[in-house]
Short mmCIF file of the C-alpha atoms (twelve columns), coordinates in Angstrom:
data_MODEL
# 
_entry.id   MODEL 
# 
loop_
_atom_site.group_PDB 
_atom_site.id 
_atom_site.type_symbol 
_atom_site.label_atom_id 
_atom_site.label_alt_id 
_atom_site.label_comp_id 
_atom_site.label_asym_id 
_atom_site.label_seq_id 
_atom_site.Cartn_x 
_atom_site.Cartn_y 
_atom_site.Cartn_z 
_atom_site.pdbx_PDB_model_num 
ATOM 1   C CA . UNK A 1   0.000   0.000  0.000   1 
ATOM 2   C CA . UNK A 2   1.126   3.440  -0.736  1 
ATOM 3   C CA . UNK A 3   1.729   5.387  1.970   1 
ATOM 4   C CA . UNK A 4   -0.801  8.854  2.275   1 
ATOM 5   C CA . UNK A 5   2.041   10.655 3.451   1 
ATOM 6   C CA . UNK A 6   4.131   9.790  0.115   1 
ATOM 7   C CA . UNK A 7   0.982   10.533 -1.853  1 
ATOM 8   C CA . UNK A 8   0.673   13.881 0.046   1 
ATOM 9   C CA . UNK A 9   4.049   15.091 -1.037  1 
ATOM 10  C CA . UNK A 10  3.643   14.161 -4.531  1 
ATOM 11  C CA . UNK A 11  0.285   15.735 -4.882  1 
ATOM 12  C CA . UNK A 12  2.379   18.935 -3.359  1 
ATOM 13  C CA . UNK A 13  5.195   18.420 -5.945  1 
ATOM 14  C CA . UNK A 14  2.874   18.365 -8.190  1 
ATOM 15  C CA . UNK A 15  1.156   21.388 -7.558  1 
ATOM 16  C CA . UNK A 16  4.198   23.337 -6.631  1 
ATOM 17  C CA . UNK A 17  5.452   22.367 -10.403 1 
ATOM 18  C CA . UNK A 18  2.229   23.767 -11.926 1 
ATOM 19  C CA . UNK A 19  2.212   27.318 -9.848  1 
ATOM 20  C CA . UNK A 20  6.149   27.880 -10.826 1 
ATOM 21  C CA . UNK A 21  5.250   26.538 -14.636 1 
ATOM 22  C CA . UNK A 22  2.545   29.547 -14.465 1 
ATOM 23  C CA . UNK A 23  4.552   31.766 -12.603 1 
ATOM 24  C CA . UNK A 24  7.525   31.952 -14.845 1 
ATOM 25  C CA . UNK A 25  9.488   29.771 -12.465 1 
ATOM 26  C CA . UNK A 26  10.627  27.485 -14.425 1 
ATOM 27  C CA . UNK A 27  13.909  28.174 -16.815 1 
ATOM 28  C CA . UNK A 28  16.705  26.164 -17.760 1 
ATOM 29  C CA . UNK A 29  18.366  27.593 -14.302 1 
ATOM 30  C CA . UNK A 30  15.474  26.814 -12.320 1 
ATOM 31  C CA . UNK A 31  13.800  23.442 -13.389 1 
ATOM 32  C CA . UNK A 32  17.238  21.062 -11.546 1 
ATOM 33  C CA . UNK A 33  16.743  23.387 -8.115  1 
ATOM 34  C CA . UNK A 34  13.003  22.130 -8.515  1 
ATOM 35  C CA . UNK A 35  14.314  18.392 -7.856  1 
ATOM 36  C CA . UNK A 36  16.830  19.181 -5.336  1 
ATOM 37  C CA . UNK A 37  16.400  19.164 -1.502  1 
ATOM 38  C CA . UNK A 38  17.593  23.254 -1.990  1 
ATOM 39  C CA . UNK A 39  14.903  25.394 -1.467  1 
ATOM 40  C CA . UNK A 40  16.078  28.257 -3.830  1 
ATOM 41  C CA . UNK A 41  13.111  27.661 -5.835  1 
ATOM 42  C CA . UNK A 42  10.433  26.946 -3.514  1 
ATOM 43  C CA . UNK A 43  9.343   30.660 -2.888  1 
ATOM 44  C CA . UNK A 44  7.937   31.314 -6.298  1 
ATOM 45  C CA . UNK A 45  5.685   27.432 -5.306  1 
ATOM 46  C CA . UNK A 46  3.024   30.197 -3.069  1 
ATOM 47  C CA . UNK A 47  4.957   32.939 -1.180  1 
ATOM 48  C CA . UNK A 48  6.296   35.409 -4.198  1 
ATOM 49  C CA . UNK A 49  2.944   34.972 -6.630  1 
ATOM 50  C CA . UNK A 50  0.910   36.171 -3.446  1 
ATOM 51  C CA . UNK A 51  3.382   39.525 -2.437  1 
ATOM 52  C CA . UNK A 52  3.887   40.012 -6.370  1 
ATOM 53  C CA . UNK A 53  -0.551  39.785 -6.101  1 
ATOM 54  C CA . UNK A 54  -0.742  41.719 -3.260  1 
ATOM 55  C CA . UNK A 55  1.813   44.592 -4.575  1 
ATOM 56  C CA . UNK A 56  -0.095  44.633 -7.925  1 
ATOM 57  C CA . UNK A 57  -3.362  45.181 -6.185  1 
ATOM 58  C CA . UNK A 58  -2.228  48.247 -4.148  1 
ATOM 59  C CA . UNK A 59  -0.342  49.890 -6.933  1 
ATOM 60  C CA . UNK A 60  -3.865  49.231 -8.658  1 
ATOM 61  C CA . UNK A 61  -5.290  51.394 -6.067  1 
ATOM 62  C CA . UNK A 62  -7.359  48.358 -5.374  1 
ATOM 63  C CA . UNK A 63  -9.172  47.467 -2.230  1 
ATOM 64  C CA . UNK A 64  -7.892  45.141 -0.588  1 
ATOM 65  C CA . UNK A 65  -10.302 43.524 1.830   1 
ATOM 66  C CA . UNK A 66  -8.649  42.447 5.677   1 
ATOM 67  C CA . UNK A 67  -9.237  39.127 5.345   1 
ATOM 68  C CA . UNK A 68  -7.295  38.872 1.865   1 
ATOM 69  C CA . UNK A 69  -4.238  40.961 3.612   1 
ATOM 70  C CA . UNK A 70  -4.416  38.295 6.510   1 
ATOM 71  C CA . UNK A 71  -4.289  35.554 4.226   1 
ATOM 72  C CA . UNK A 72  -1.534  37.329 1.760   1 
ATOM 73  C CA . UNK A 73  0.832   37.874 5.054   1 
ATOM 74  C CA . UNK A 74  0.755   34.282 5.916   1 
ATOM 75  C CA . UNK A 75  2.750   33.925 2.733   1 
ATOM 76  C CA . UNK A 76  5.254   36.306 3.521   1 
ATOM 77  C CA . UNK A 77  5.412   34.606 7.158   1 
ATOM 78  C CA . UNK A 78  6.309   31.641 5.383   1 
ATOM 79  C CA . UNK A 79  9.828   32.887 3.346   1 
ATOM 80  C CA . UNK A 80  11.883  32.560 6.396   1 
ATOM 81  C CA . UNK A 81  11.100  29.463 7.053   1 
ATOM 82  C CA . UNK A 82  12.177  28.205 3.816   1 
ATOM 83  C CA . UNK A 83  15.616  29.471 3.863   1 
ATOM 84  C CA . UNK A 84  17.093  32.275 6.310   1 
ATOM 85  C CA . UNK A 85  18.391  34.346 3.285   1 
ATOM 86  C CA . UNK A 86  14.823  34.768 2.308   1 
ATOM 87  C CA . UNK A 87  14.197  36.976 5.459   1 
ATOM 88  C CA . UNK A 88  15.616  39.716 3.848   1 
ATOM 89  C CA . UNK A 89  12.894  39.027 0.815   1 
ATOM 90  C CA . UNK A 90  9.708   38.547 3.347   1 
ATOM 91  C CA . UNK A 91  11.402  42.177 5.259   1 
ATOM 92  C CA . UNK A 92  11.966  44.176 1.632   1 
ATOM 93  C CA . UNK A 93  8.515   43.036 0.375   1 
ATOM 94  C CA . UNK A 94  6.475   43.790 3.952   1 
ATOM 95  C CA . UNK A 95  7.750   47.171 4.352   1 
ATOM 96  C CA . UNK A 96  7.103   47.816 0.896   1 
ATOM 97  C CA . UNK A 97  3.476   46.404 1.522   1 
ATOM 98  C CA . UNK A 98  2.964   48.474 5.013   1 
ATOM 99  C CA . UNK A 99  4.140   51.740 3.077   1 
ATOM 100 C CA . UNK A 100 1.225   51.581 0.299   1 
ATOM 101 C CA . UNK A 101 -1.138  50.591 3.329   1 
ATOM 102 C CA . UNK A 102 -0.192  53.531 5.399   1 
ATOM 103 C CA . UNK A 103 -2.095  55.862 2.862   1 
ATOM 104 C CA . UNK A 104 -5.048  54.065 2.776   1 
ATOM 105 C CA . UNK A 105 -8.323  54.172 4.687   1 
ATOM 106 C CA . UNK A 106 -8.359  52.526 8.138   1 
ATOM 107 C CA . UNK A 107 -4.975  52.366 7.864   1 
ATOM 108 C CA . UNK A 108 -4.230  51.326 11.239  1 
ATOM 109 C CA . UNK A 109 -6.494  47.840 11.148  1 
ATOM 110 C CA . UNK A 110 -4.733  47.129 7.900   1 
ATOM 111 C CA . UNK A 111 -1.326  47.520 8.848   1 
ATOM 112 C CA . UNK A 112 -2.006  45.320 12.052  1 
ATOM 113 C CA . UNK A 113 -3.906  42.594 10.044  1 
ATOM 114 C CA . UNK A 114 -1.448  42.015 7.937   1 
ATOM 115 C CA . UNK A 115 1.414   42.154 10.453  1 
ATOM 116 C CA . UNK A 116 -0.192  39.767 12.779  1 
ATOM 117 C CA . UNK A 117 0.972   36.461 11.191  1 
ATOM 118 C CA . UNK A 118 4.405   37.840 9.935   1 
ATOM 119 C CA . UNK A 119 4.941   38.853 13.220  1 
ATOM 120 C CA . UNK A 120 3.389   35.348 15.534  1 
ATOM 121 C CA . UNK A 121 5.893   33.772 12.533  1 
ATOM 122 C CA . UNK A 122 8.758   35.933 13.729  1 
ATOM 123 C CA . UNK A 123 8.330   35.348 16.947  1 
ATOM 124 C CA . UNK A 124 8.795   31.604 16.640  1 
ATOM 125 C CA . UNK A 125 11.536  31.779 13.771  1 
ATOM 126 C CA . UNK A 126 13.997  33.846 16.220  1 
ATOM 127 C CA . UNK A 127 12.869  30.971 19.168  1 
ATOM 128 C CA . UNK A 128 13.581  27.828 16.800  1 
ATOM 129 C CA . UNK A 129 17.237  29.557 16.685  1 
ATOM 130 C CA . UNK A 130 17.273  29.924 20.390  1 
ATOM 131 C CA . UNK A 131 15.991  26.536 21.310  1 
ATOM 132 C CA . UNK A 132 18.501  24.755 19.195  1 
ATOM 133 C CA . UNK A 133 21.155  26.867 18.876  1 
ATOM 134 C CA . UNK A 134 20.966  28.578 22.215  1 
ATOM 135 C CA . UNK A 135 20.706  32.276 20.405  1 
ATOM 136 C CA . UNK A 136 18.112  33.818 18.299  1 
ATOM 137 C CA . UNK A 137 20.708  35.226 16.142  1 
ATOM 138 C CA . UNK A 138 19.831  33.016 12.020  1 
ATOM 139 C CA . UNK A 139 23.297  33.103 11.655  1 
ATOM 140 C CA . UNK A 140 24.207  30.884 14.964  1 
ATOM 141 C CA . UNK A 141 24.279  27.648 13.091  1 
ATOM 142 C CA . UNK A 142 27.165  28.525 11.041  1 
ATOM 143 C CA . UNK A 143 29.121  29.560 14.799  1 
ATOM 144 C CA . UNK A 144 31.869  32.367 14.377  1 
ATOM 145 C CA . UNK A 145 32.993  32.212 10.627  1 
ATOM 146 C CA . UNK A 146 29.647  32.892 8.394   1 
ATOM 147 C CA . UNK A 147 31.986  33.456 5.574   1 
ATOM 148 C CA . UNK A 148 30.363  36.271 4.773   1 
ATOM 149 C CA . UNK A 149 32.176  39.659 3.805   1 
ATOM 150 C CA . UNK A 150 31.186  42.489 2.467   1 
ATOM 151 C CA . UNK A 151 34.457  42.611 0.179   1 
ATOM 152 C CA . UNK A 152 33.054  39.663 -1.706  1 
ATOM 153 C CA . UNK A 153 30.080  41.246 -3.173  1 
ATOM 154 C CA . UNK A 154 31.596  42.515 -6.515  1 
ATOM 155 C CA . UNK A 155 33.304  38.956 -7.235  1 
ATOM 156 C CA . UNK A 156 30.112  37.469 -6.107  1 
ATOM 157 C CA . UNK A 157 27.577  39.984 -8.345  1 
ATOM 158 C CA . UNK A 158 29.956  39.696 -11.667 1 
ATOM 159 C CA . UNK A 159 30.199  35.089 -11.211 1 
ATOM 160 C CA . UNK A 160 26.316  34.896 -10.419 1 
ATOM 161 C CA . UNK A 161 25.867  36.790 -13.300 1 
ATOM 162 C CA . UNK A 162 28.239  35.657 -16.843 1 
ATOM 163 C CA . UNK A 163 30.790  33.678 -14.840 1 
ATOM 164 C CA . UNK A 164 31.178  30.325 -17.519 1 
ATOM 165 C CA . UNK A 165 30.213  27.636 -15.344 1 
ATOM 166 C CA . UNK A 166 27.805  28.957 -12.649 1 
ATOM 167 C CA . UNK A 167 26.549  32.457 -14.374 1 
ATOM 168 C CA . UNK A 168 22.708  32.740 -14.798 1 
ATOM 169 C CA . UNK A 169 22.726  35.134 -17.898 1 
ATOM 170 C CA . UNK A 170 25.776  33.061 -19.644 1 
ATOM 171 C CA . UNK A 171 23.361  29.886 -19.068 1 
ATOM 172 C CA . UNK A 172 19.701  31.439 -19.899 1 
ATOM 173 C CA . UNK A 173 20.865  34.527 -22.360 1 
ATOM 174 C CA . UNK A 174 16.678  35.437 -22.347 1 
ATOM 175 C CA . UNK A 175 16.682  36.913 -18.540 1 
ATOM 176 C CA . UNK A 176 18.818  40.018 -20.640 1 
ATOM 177 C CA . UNK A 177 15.207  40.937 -21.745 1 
ATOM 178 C CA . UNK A 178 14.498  41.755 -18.520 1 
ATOM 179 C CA . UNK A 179 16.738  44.848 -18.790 1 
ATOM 180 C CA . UNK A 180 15.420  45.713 -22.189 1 
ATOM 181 C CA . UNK A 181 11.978  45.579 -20.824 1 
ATOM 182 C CA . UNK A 182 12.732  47.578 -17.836 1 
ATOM 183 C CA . UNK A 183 12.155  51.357 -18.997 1 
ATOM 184 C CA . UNK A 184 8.684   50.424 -20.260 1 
ATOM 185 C CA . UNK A 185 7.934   48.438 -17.125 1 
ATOM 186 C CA . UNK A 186 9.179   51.728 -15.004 1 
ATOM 187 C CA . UNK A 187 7.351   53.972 -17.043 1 
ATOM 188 C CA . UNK A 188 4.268   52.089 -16.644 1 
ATOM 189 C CA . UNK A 189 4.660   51.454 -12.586 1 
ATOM 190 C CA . UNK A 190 7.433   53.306 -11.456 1 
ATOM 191 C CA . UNK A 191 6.692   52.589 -7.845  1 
ATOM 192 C CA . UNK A 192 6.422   48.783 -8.258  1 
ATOM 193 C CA . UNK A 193 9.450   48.755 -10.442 1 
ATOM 194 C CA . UNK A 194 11.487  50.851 -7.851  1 
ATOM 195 C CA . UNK A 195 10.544  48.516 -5.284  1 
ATOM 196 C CA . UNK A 196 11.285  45.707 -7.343  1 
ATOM 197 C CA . UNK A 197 14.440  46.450 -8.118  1 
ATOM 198 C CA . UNK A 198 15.402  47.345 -4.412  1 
ATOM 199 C CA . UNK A 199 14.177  43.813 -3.390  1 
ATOM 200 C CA . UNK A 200 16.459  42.467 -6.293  1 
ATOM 201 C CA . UNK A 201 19.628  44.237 -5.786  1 
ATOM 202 C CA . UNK A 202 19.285  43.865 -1.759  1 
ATOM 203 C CA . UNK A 203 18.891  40.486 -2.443  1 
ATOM 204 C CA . UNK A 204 21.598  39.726 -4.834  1 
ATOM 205 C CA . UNK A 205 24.157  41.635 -3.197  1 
ATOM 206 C CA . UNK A 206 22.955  39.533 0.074   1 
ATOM 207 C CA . UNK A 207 23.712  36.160 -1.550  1 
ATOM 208 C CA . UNK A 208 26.874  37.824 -3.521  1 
ATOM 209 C CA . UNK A 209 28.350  38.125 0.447   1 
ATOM 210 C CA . UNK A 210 28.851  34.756 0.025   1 
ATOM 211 C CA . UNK A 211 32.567  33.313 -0.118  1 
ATOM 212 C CA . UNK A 212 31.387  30.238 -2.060  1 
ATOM 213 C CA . UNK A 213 28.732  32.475 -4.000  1 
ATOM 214 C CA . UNK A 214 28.846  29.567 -6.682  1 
ATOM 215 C CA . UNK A 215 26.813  27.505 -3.662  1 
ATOM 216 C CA . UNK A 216 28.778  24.575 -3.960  1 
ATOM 217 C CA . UNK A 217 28.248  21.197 -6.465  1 
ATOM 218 C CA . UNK A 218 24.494  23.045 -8.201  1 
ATOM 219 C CA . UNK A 219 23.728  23.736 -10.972 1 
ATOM 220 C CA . UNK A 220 24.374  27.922 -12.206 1 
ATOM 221 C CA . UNK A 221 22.540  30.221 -10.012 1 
ATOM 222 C CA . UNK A 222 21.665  28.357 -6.815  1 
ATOM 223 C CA . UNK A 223 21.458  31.882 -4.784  1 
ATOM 224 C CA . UNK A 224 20.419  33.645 -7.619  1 
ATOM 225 C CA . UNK A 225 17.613  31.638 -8.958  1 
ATOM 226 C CA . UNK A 226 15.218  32.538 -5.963  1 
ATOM 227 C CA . UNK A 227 14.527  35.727 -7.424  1 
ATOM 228 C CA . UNK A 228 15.080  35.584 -11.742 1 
ATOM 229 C CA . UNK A 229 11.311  35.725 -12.116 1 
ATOM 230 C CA . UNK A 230 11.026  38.981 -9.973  1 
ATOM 231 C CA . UNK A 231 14.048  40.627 -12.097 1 
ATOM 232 C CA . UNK A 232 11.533  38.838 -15.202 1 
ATOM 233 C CA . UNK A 233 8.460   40.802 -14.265 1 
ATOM 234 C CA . UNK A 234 9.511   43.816 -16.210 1 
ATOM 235 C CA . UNK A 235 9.051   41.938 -19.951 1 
ATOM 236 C CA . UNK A 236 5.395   41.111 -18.467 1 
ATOM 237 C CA . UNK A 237 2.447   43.939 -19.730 1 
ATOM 238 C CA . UNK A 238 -0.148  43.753 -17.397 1 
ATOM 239 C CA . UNK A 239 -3.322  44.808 -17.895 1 
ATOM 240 C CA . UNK A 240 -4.549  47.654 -16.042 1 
# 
């Protein structure tokens, strides 16, 4: 007999595969991180189509109801606990989110619906770290050397992006149309786009920190990859 839990996970896998096939997840840098225990992939499964939704709606000017901005923040909640790097994604997009909801009616009962997962989330992220590592602090796993250094960024930003072996743009030439689809995308939403990009080069220059930026035996773009179909947005015309 198969096992429910086996048929669970598959029926996940499954889904997960369809959302990042819609999504624009999928490229020849993404589809091997879909099959590997990584989880540089897995926020564009749920969390990123729901912020990218959410952000969308309230550059719309669109009203969105509490119970959708509850429901939207539990995916944001979630980012952290796929990967620690993707704090800084779930922290970019929610203050981004809490800016556009500070000029909006009823601000206050907004802001506080939608921070009130995020923030339970938070709570027990920082106490997971504490309970097994005996400090709060993400970074207590890897003990006193992170190797992490600011000094690595520009060897990190210029081999993530045409090094031969490991460079997303040398391996998947298309993501350049992102940049030639940029100044329509800005003119169009300048707001979204600046946000974007902030969330893009915050994130990249995050994961460029890295002394093995390469992330080991992957294939191109393991830190990278997380975030290609946000830097893709821009060749997308939405309809407004």
């Amino acid at each position: 007999r198969i096992s429910p839990i086996i048929i669970t996970l598959g029926s996940l896998t499954l889904i997960h595969g369809v959302v990042l096939l819609m999504t624009g997840g999928y490229s020849v840098t993404g589809v091997p991180k879909d099959f590997m225990v990584f989880a540089n992939l897995k926020p564009f499964g749920l969390p990123m189509p729901v912020a990218l939704w959410l952000l969308l709606a309230l550059d719309d000017d669109r009203d969105v109801p509490v119970g959708r901005l509850v429901a939207s923040s539990c995916a944001f909640a979630l980012l952290p606990w796929l990967h620690s790097r993707f704090a800084v994604l779930a922290a970019l997009l929610g203050l981004f989110v809490i800016a556009r909801l500070w000029t909006t009616p009823a601000r206050w009962l907004r802001i506080g619906s939608f921070l009130a997962v995020p923030a339970m989330a938070g709570a027990a992220w920082f106490a997971f770290f504490w309970i097994i590592w005996g400090s709060p602090s993400p970074a207590a796993p890897y003990g006193a050397d992170t190797s992490t250094s600011l000094s690595y960024i520009v060897r990190g930003v210029i081999g993530l992006v045409i090094d031969q072996q490991f460079g997303v743009v040398v391996t998947a030439p298309v993501l350049v149309l992102s940049c030639v689809g940029l100044p329509a995308f800005a003119h169009r939403r300048p707001r979204l786009a600046a946000e974007l990009a902030v969330v893009v080069v915050t994130y990249t220059a995050a994961v460029a920190s890295y002394a093995m930026w390469w992330g080991g035996v992957a294939a191109p773009g393991r830190f990278l990859v997380s975030i290609l179909p946000l830097a893709a947005s821009s060749t997308i015309r939405p309809r407004r």
